[in-house]
mmCIF file of C-alpha atoms in Angstrom:
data_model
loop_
_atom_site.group_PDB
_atom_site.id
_atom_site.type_symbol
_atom_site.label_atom_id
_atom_site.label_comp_id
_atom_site.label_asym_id
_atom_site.label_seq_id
_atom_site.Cartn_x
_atom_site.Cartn_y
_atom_site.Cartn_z
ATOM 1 C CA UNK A 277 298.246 257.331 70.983
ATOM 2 C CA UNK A 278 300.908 257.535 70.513
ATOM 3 C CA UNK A 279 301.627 260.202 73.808
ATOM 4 C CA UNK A 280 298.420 260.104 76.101
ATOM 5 C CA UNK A 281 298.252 262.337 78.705
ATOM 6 C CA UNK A 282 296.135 261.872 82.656
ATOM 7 C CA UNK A 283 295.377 263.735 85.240
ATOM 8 C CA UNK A 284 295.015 264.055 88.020
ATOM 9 C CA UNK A 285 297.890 261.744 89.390
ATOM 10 C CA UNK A 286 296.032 261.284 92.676
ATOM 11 C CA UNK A 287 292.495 262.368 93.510
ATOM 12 C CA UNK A 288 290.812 262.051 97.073
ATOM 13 C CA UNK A 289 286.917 261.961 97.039
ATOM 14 C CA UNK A 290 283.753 261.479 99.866
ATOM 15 C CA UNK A 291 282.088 258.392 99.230
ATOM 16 C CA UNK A 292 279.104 259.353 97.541
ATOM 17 C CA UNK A 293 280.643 262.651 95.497
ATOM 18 C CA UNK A 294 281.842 261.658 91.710
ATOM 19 C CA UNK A 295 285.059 261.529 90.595
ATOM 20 C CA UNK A 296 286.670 262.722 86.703
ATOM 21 C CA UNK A 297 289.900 261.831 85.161
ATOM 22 C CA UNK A 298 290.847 263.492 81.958
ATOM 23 C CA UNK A 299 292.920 262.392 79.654
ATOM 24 C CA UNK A 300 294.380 263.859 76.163
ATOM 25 C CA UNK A 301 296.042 262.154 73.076
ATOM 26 C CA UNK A 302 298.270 263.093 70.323
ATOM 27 C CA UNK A 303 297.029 260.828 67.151
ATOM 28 C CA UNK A 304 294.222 262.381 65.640
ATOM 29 C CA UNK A 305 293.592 258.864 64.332
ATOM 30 C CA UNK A 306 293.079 257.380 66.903
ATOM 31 C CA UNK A 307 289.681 255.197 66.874
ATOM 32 C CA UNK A 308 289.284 253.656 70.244
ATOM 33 C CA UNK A 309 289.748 254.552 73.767
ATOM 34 C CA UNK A 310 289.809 252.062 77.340
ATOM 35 C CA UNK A 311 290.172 252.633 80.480
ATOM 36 C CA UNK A 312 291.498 250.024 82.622
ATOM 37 C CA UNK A 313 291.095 249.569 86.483
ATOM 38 C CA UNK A 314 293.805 248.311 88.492
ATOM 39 C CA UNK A 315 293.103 247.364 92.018
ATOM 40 C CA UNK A 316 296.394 247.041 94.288
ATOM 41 C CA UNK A 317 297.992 243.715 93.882
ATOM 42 C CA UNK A 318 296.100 242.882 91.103
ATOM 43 C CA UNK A 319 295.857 242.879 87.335
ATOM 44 C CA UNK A 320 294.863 245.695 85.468
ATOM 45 C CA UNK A 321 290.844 245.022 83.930
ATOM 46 C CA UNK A 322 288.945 246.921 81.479
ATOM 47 C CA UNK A 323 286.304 248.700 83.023
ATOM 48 C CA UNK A 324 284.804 250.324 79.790
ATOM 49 C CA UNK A 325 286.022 251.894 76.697
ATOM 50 C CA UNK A 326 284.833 254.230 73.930
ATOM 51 C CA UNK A 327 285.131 254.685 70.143
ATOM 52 C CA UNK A 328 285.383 257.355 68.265
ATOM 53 C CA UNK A 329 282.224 257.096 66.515
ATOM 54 C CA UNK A 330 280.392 258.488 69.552
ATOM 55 C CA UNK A 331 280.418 261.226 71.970
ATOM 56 C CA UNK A 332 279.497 259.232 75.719
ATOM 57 C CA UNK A 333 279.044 255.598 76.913
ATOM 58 C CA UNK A 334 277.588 255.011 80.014
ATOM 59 C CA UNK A 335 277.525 251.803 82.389
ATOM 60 C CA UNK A 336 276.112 252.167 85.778
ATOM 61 C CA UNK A 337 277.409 254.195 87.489
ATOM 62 C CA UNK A 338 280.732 255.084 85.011
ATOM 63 C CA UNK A 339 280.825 256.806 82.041
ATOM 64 C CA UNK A 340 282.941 257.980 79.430
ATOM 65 C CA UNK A 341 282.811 261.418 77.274
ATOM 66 C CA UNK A 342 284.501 261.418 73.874
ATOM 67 C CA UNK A 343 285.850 265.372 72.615
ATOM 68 C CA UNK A 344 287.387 264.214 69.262
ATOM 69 C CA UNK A 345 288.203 268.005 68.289
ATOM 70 C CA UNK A 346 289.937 268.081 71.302
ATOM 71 C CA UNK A 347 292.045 265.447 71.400
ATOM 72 C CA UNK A 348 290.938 264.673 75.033
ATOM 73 C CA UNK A 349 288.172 262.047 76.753
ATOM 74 C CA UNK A 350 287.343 261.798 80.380
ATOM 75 C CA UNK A 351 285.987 258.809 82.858
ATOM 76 C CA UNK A 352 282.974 259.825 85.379
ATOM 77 C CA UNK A 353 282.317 257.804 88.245
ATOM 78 C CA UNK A 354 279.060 258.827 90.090
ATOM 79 C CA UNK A 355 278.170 257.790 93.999
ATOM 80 C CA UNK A 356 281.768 256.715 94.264
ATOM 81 C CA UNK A 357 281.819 254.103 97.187
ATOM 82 C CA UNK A 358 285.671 252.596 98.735
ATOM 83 C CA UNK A 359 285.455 249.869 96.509
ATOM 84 C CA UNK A 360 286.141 252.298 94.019
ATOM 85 C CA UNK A 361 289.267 252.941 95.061
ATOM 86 C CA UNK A 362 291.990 252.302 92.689
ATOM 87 C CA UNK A 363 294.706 253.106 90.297
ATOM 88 C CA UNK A 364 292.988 254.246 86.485
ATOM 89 C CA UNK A 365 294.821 254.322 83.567
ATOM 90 C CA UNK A 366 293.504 255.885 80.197
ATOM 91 C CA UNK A 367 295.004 254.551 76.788
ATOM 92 C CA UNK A 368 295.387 254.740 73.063
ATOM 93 C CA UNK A 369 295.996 252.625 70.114
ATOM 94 C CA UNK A 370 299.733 252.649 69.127
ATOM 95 C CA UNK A 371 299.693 253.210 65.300
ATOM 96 C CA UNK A 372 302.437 250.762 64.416
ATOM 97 C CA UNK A 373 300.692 247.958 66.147
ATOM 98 C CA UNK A 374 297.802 248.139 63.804
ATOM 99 C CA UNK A 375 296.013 249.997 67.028
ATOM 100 C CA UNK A 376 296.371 246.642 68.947
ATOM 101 C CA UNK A 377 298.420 247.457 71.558
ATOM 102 C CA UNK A 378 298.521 250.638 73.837
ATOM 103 C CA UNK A 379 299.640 253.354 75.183
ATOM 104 C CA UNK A 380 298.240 254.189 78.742
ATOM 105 C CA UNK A 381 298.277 257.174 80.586
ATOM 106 C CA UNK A 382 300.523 257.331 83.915
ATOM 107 C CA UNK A 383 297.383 256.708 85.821
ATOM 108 C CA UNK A 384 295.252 258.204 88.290
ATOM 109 C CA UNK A 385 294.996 256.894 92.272
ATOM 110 C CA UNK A 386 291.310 257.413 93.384
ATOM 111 C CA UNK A 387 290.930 257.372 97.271
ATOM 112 C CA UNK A 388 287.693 256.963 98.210
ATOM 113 C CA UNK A 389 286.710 257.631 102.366
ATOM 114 C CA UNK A 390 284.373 256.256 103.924
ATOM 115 C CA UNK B 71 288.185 229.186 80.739
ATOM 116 C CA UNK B 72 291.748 230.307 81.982
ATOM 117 C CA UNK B 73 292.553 233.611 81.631
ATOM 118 C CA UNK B 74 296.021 234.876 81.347
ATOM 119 C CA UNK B 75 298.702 233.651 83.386
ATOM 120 C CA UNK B 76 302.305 234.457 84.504
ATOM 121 C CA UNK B 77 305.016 233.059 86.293
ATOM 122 C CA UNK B 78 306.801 233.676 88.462
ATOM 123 C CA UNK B 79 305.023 236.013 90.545
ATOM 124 C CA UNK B 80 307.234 237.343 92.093
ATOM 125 C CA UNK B 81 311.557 237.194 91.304
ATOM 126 C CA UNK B 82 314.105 239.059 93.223
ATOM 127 C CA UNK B 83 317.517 238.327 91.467
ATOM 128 C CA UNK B 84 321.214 239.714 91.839
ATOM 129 C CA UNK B 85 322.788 242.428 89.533
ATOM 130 C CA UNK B 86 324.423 240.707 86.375
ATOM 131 C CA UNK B 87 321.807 238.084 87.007
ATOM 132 C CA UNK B 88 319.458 236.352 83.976
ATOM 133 C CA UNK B 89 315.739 235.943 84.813
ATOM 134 C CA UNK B 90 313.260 234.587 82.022
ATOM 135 C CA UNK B 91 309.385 235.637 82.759
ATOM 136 C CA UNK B 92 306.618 233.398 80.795
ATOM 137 C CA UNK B 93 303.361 234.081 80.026
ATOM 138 C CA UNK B 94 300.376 231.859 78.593
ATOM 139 C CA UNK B 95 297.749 234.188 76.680
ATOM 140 C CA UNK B 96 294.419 232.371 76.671
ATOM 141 C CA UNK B 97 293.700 230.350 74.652
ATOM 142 C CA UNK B 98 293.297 231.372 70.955
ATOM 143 C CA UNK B 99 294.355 234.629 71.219
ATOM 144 C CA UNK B 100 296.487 235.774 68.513
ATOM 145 C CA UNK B 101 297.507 238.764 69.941
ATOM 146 C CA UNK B 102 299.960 238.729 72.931
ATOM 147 C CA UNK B 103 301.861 241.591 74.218
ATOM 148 C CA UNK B 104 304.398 242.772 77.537
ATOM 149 C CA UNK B 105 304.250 245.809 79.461
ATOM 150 C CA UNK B 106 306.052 247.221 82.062
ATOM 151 C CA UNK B 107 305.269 249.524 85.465
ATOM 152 C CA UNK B 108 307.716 250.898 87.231
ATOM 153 C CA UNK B 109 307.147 252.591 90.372
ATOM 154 C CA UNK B 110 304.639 254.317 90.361
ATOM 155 C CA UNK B 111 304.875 255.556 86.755
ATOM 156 C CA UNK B 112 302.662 254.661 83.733
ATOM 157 C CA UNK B 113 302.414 250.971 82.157
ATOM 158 C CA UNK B 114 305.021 251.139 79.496
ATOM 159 C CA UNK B 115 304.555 248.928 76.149
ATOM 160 C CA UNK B 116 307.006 246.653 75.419
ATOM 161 C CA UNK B 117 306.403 244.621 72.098
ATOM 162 C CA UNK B 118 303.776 242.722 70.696
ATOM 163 C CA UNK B 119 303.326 239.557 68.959
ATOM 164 C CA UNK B 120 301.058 238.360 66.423
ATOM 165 C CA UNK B 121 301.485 234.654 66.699
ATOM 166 C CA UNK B 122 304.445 233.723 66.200
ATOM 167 C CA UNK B 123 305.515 237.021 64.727
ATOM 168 C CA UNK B 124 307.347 240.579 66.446
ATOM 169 C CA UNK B 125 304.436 243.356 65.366
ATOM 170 C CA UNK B 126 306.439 245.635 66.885
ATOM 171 C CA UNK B 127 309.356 246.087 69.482
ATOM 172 C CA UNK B 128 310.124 249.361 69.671
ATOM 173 C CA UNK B 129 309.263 249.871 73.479
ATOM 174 C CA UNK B 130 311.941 247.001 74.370
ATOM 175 C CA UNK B 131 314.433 248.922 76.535
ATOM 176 C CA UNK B 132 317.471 247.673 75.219
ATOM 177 C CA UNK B 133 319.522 244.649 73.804
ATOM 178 C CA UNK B 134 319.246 243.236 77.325
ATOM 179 C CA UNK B 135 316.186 242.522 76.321
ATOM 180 C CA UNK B 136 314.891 239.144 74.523
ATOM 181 C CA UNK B 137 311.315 238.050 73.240
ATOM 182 C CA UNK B 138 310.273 234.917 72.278
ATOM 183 C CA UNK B 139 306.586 233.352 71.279
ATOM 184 C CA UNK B 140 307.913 230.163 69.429
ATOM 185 C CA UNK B 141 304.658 228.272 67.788
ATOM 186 C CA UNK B 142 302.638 231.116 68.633
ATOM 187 C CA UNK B 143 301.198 229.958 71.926
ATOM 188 C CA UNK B 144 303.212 231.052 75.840
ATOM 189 C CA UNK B 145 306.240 233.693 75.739
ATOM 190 C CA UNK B 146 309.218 234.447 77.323
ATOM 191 C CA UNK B 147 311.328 237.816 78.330
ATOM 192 C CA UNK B 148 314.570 237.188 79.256
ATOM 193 C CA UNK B 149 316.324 239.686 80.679
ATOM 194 C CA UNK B 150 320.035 239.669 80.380
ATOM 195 C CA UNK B 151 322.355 240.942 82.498
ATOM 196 C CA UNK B 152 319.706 242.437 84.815
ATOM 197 C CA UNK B 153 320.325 245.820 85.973
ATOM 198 C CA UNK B 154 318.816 247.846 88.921
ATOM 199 C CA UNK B 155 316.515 249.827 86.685
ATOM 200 C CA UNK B 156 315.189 246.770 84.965
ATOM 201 C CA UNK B 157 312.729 246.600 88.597
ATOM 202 C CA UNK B 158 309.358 246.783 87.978
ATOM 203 C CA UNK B 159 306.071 244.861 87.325
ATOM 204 C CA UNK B 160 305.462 243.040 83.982
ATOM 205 C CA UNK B 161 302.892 242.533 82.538
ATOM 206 C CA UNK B 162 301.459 240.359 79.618
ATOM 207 C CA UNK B 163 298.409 240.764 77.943
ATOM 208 C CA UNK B 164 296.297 238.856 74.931
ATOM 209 C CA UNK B 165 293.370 239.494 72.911
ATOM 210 C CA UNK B 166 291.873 238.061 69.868
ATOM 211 C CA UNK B 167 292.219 239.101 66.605
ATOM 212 C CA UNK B 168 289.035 240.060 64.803
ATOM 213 C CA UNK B 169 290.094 241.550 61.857
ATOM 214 C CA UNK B 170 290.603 245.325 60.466
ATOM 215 C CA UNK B 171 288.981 247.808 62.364
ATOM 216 C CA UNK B 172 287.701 245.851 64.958
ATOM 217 C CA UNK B 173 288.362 245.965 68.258
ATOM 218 C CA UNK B 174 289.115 243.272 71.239
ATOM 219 C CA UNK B 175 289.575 243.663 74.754
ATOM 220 C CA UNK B 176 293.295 242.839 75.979
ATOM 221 C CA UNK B 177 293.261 240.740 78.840
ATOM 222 C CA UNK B 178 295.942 241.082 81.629
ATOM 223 C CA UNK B 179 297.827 238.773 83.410
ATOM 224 C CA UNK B 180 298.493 239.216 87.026
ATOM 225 C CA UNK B 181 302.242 240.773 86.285
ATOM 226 C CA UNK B 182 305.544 239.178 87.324
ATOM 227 C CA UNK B 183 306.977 241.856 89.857
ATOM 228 C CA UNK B 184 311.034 241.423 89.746
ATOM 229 C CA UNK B 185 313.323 243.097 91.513
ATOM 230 C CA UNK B 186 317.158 243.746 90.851
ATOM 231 C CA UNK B 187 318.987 244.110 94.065
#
């Protein structure tokens, strides 16, 4: 937190090419970093999320890279397929909320043709 | 186990109007907080709860605006008159509480979408 910053707003990929979303952060304190997935109609779920202890988590075929220095951290999705296809949403600790709650990004649409 | 849930789904109320959206964390989780998405746009904190307790409101729009977690266990938002801008999807969400520094996911609920005609 406590302003996070994403783009692109909408990105259109081939299934099969990968897909990045970047997104940057104010709070040099921050400590921990999620990115949720929100499929339309239904609630938003954690797909994977990153601390600030290390530079890249991977799972499958997502990953996450961590540039501290930067302020900024970025989700990778590799041999995107349509089931991809979503609305992502970065987000940050809010410092008054003992870093429980957050503040998310205004999202990214992924679009993934078949 | 039940994850978290919220009702109504869906409300479309007048202008002036009072709606009240609840929402039952899972169980055990100390933590309990609203969102909101409008349009289109990002998914705006609200306030959070720590039991029983306001952690922090400072995203609550305005005095229209009422929280409530009495006992610690479901909440409720009442909104009060409703305006047109108040539209949107809301969102709870819970997590445990595992102590300083660590860190637990938040769970969503499935979001109450209301509309203010």
């Amino acid at each position: 937190g406590e302003n996070v910053e994403q783009h692109p707003s909408t990105l259109s990929v081939q299934e099969g090419d990968s897909a990045v979303i970047k997104c940057t952060y104010s709070d040099s304190a921050s400590n921990y970093f999620p990115w949720y997935k929100q499929e339309l109609g239904k609630r938003p779920q954690l797909i994977i999320d990153i601390r600030s202890n290390v530079g890249e988590k991977k799972d499958q075929r997502i990953a996450v890279t961590l540039n501290k220095t930067a302020k900024h951290f970025s989700l990778h999705i590799t041999e995107t397929q349509p089931e991809d296809s979503a609305v992502y949403f970065c987000a940050a600790p809010r410092r008054a909320t003992g870093r429980r709650a957050l503040t998310f990004g205004s999202g990214t649409r992924l679009q993934v043709q078949p | 186990e039940a994850g978290v849930t919220q009702f109504p789904s869906h409300s479309v109320i007048e202008k002036g109007q009072t709606v009240t959206l609840r929402c039952d964390p899972i169980s055990g989780h100390d933590n309990l907080y609203w969102y909101r998405r409008v349009m289109g746009k990002e998914i705006k904190f609200l306030l959070h709860f720590v039991k029983e307790s306001k952690q922090d409101e400072s995203g609550m729009p305005n005095n229209r605006f009422l929280a409530e977690r009495t006992g610690g266990t479901y909440s409720t938002l009442k909104v009060q008159p409703a305006e047109l801008e108040d539209s949107g999807v809301y969102f709870c969400a819970s997590s445990q509480d595992r102590g300083q520094g660590a860190r637990a996911e938040a769970f969503f609920g499935q979001g109450t979408r209301l509309t203010v005609v």
